[in-house]
Amino acid sequence: MKTTEIVAKPALLDRRRLVLGLSGAAVAAASTAASAKPERDGHTASAYPVTYYRTATVDGIKIFYREAGPKDAPVLLLLHGFPTSSHMFRNLIPALADRYHVIAPDYPGYGQSDMPPRASFKYTFDRFGELVGGLLDQIGVKRYAMYVMDYGAPVGWRLALKNPERISGLIVQNGNAYDEGLKAFWDPIKQYWADGSDASRQALMKLVTLETTKFQYTDGMSDVSRISPDNWVHDQALLDRPGNSDIQLDMLYDYRTNLPLYPAVQAYFRKHQPPTLIVWGKNDVIFPADGAHPYKRDLPQVEFHLVNSGHFLLEDRFDEVTPLIRDFLARKIA
């Protein structure tokens, strides 16, 4: 088992950058181009991948998804968390799409996907798993690795339990599969699970406010100046749509259905041993590192990295985490 803890390191000067006068972005692009992997048709993948913004209708629901990379390359499915959408992967997609076919959907009620009325649509993790699975079937994806984060974990676990043979690997970022991962932050949510009362539900309304949305992006970050305010402005605008707060509270209530699945998910890990990379923001109070360590019990070959960051570590430590992801995929998935 490979275990590391990542802390911020000062950038090293590159003599070539000084001599040639190249910007950091140009150096990165040149490096990407130099390492581009030939596609199966003999052509070289582009160092500047294009992201496409598509919509598919699955069971009558319009599902928005971002897609990039060669169609015949190994597939990586990116599953977002709360309260965001595939928007959280906007930087990661082009950083991987030179070598991988990357797909990042929005769940119903999130991002650009449909937000059907609660009276006619059940907002549950079971339903989200069915719709994401339906999307993959519709666009012809048969085998894929998954990047799961926050709500993306229980969505992804449902996909893996249904079709374990389709999963080529896992990247887990602050996504829970163990009881140890639900600490004090979850106490008022657990109270709502226990009594289902209107009072307990209303007590959770603060979780869909701008204050909490901003908190999710900034708490535990080593350098808040690296976090774009566009994140919470974007997410809050979608949370503030009429009726969306009730959708979010429905999802918080349904989260209770994930806990009984944990033994089956852990059994899946033990039986199938999917290649797994963990990149976990160790300062996250929502999904603390207590929930990261238990993966080692069931996945002894897991590659384990605690990062000096918070809940949305891609906003804070993108430059440190992305090379870990690319290295893992190149060795285990490609």
Coordinates of N, CA, C and O in Angstrom, one line a residue, residues 49-56 62-71 74-81 83-97 100-107 110-113 132 135-136 139 141 145 147 217 230-231 234-235 238 314-315:
P49 N -7.2 19.7 -25.6 CA -8.5 19.0 -25.8 C -9.7 19.9 -25.8 O -9.7 20.9 -25.0
V50 N -10.7 19.6 -26.6 CA -11.9 20.4 -26.6 C -13.0 19.7 -25.7 O -13.2 18.5 -25.9
T51 N -13.6 20.5 -24.9 CA -14.7 19.9 -24.1 C -16.1 20.2 -24.8 O -16.3 21.4 -25.2
Y52 N -16.9 19.2 -24.9 CA -18.2 19.4 -25.6 C -19.3 19.3 -24.5 O -19.2 18.6 -23.5
Y53 N -20.3 20.1 -24.7 CA -21.4 20.3 -23.7 C -22.7 19.7 -24.3 O -23.2 20.3 -25.2
R54 N -23.1 18.5 -23.8 CA -24.1 17.8 -24.5 C -25.3 17.5 -23.5 O -25.2 17.6 -22.3
T55 N -26.4 17.1 -24.1 CA -27.6 16.7 -23.4 C -28.2 15.4 -24.0 O -28.3 15.3 -25.2
A56 N -28.5 14.5 -23.1 CA -29.2 13.3 -23.5 C -30.4 13.1 -22.7 O -30.5 13.5 -21.6
K62 N -33.8 15.1 -19.1 CA -32.7 15.6 -19.8 C -31.5 15.7 -18.9 O -31.5 16.4 -17.9
I63 N -30.4 14.9 -19.3 CA -29.2 14.9 -18.5 C -28.1 15.6 -19.3 O -27.7 15.2 -20.4
F64 N -27.6 16.6 -18.7 CA -26.5 17.4 -19.2 C -25.2 16.7 -18.8 O -25.0 16.2 -17.7
Y65 N -24.2 16.7 -19.8 CA -22.9 16.1 -19.5 C -21.8 16.8 -20.3 O -22.0 17.3 -21.4
R66 N -20.6 16.9 -19.7 CA -19.5 17.4 -20.4 C -18.7 16.2 -20.9 O -18.6 15.2 -20.2
E67 N -18.1 16.3 -22.1 CA -17.4 15.2 -22.7 C -16.2 15.7 -23.5 O -16.3 16.7 -24.1
A68 N -15.1 15.0 -23.3 CA -13.9 15.4 -24.0 C -13.0 14.1 -24.2 O -13.2 13.1 -23.5
G69 N -12.1 14.2 -25.1 CA -11.1 13.2 -25.3 C -11.4 12.2 -26.4 O -12.6 12.2 -26.9
P70 N -10.5 11.4 -26.8 CA -10.7 10.5 -27.9 C -11.7 9.4 -27.6 O -11.8 8.9 -26.5
K71 N -12.6 9.2 -28.6 CA -13.7 8.3 -28.3 C -13.3 6.8 -28.1 O -14.0 6.1 -27.4
P74 N -9.5 5.0 -23.1 CA -10.1 4.5 -21.8 C -11.0 5.6 -21.2 O -10.7 6.8 -21.3
V75 N -12.2 5.2 -20.7 CA -13.2 6.1 -20.2 C -13.0 6.4 -18.7 O -12.7 5.5 -17.9
L76 N -13.1 7.7 -18.4 CA -13.1 8.1 -17.0 C -14.4 8.9 -16.8 O -14.7 9.9 -17.4
L77 N -15.2 8.4 -15.8 CA -16.5 9.0 -15.5 C -16.3 9.8 -14.2 O -15.8 9.3 -13.2
L78 N -16.6 11.1 -14.3 CA -16.5 12.0 -13.2 C -17.8 12.3 -12.5 O -18.7 12.8 -13.2
L79 N -18.0 12.0 -11.2 CA -19.2 12.1 -10.5 C -19.1 13.1 -9.4 O -18.4 13.0 -8.5
H80 N -19.9 14.2 -9.6 CA -19.7 15.4 -8.7 C -20.4 15.2 -7.4 O -21.2 14.3 -7.1
G81 N -20.2 16.2 -6.5 CA -20.8 16.2 -5.2 C -21.8 17.3 -5.0 O -22.3 17.9 -6.0
P83 N -22.7 21.1 -3.2 CA -23.9 21.5 -3.9 C -23.5 21.8 -5.3 O -24.2 22.7 -5.9
T84 N -22.6 21.2 -5.9 CA -22.1 21.6 -7.2 C -22.6 20.8 -8.3 O -23.7 20.3 -8.3
S85 N -21.8 20.6 -9.4 CA -22.2 19.9 -10.6 C -21.0 19.5 -11.4 O -19.9 19.6 -10.8
S86 N -21.1 19.1 -12.6 CA -19.9 18.8 -13.4 C -19.0 20.1 -13.5 O -17.8 19.9 -13.9
H87 N -19.5 21.2 -13.2 CA -18.7 22.4 -13.1 C -17.4 22.2 -12.3 O -16.4 22.8 -12.5
M88 N -17.5 21.4 -11.2 CA -16.3 21.2 -10.4 C -15.2 20.5 -11.1 O -14.0 20.6 -10.7
F89 N -15.4 19.9 -12.3 CA -14.4 19.3 -13.0 C -14.0 20.0 -14.3 O -13.3 19.5 -15.1
R90 N -14.3 21.3 -14.3 CA -14.1 22.1 -15.5 C -12.6 22.2 -15.8 O -12.2 22.3 -17.0
N91 N -11.7 22.2 -14.8 CA -10.3 22.3 -15.0 C -9.7 20.9 -15.2 O -8.7 20.7 -16.0
L92 N -10.2 19.9 -14.5 CA -9.6 18.5 -14.6 C -9.9 17.9 -16.0 O -9.0 17.2 -16.5
I93 N -11.0 18.2 -16.6 CA -11.4 17.5 -17.8 C -10.3 17.7 -18.9 O -9.8 16.8 -19.5
P94 N -10.0 19.0 -19.2 CA -9.0 19.2 -20.3 C -7.6 18.7 -19.9 O -6.7 18.4 -20.7
A95 N -7.3 18.6 -18.5 CA -6.0 18.1 -18.1 C -5.9 16.6 -18.3 O -4.8 16.1 -18.2
L96 N -7.0 15.9 -18.5 CA -6.9 14.4 -18.7 C -7.3 14.0 -20.1 O -7.0 12.9 -20.5
A97 N -8.0 14.9 -20.8 CA -8.7 14.5 -22.1 C -7.7 14.3 -23.2 O -8.1 13.9 -24.3
Y100 N -7.6 10.4 -22.3 CA -8.8 9.6 -21.8 C -10.1 10.3 -22.3 O -10.1 11.4 -22.6
H101 N -11.1 9.4 -22.5 CA -12.4 9.8 -22.9 C -13.1 10.2 -21.6 O -13.5 9.3 -20.8
V102 N -13.3 11.4 -21.3 CA -13.8 11.9 -20.0 C -15.3 12.3 -20.1 O -15.6 13.1 -21.1
I103 N -16.1 11.8 -19.2 CA -17.5 12.1 -19.2 C -17.9 12.6 -17.8 O -17.6 11.9 -16.8
A104 N -18.6 13.7 -17.7 CA -19.0 14.3 -16.4 C -20.4 14.8 -16.5 O -20.7 15.8 -17.0
P105 N -21.4 14.0 -16.0 CA -22.8 14.4 -16.0 C -23.2 15.2 -14.8 O -22.5 15.2 -13.8
D106 N -24.3 15.9 -15.0 CA -25.0 16.6 -13.9 C -26.2 15.7 -13.5 O -26.9 15.2 -14.3
Y107 N -26.4 15.6 -12.2 CA -27.6 14.8 -11.7 C -28.9 15.7 -11.9 O -28.7 17.0 -12.0
Y110 N -29.3 19.5 -10.5 CA -28.0 20.1 -10.4 C -27.5 20.5 -11.7 O -27.8 20.0 -12.8
G111 N -26.7 21.6 -11.7 CA -26.1 22.1 -12.9 C -27.1 22.4 -14.0 O -28.1 23.0 -13.8
Q112 N -26.9 21.8 -15.2 CA -27.7 22.1 -16.4 C -28.7 21.0 -16.7 O -29.4 21.1 -17.7
S113 N -28.8 20.0 -15.9 CA -29.7 18.9 -16.1 C -31.1 19.4 -15.7 O -31.3 20.4 -15.0
V132 N -27.6 7.8 -14.4 CA -26.2 7.9 -14.9 C -25.9 6.6 -15.7 O -25.3 6.6 -16.7
L135 N -27.5 6.8 -19.0 CA -26.7 7.7 -19.9 C -25.5 7.0 -20.5 O -25.3 7.0 -21.7
L136 N -24.8 6.2 -19.7 CA -23.6 5.5 -20.1 C -24.1 4.5 -21.2 O -23.4 4.3 -22.2
I139 N -24.8 6.2 -24.6 CA -23.7 6.7 -25.4 C -22.6 5.6 -25.6 O -21.6 5.9 -26.1
V141 N -21.0 3.4 -23.5 CA -19.8 3.2 -22.6 C -20.1 1.9 -21.9 O -21.0 1.7 -21.1
A145 N -13.4 3.8 -15.6 CA -12.9 4.2 -14.3 C -13.8 5.3 -13.8 O -14.5 6.0 -14.6
Y147 N -14.2 8.6 -11.0 CA -13.8 9.6 -10.0 C -15.0 9.9 -9.2 O -15.9 10.5 -9.8
Y217 N -16.2 25.7 0.2 CA -15.1 26.0 -0.7 C -13.9 26.5 0.1 O -12.8 26.4 -0.5
D230 N -16.1 32.5 -8.1 CA -17.1 32.0 -9.0 C -17.7 30.7 -8.6 O -18.9 30.4 -9.0
N231 N -17.0 29.9 -7.8 CA -17.5 28.6 -7.4 C -18.8 28.8 -6.6 O -19.9 28.2 -6.9
H234 N -21.7 30.6 -8.6 CA -22.3 29.6 -9.5 C -23.3 28.7 -8.8 O -24.4 28.5 -9.2
D235 N -22.7 28.0 -7.8 CA -23.5 27.0 -7.1 C -24.7 27.6 -6.4 O -25.8 27.0 -6.4
L238 N -27.8 28.3 -8.5 CA -28.6 27.1 -8.8 C -29.4 26.6 -7.6 O -30.5 26.2 -7.7
L314 N -9.7 20.1 -5.5 CA -9.3 20.5 -6.9 C -9.2 22.0 -7.1 O -8.5 22.5 -8.0
E315 N -9.9 22.8 -6.3 CA -9.9 24.2 -6.4 C -8.6 24.8 -5.7 O -8.1 25.8 -6.1

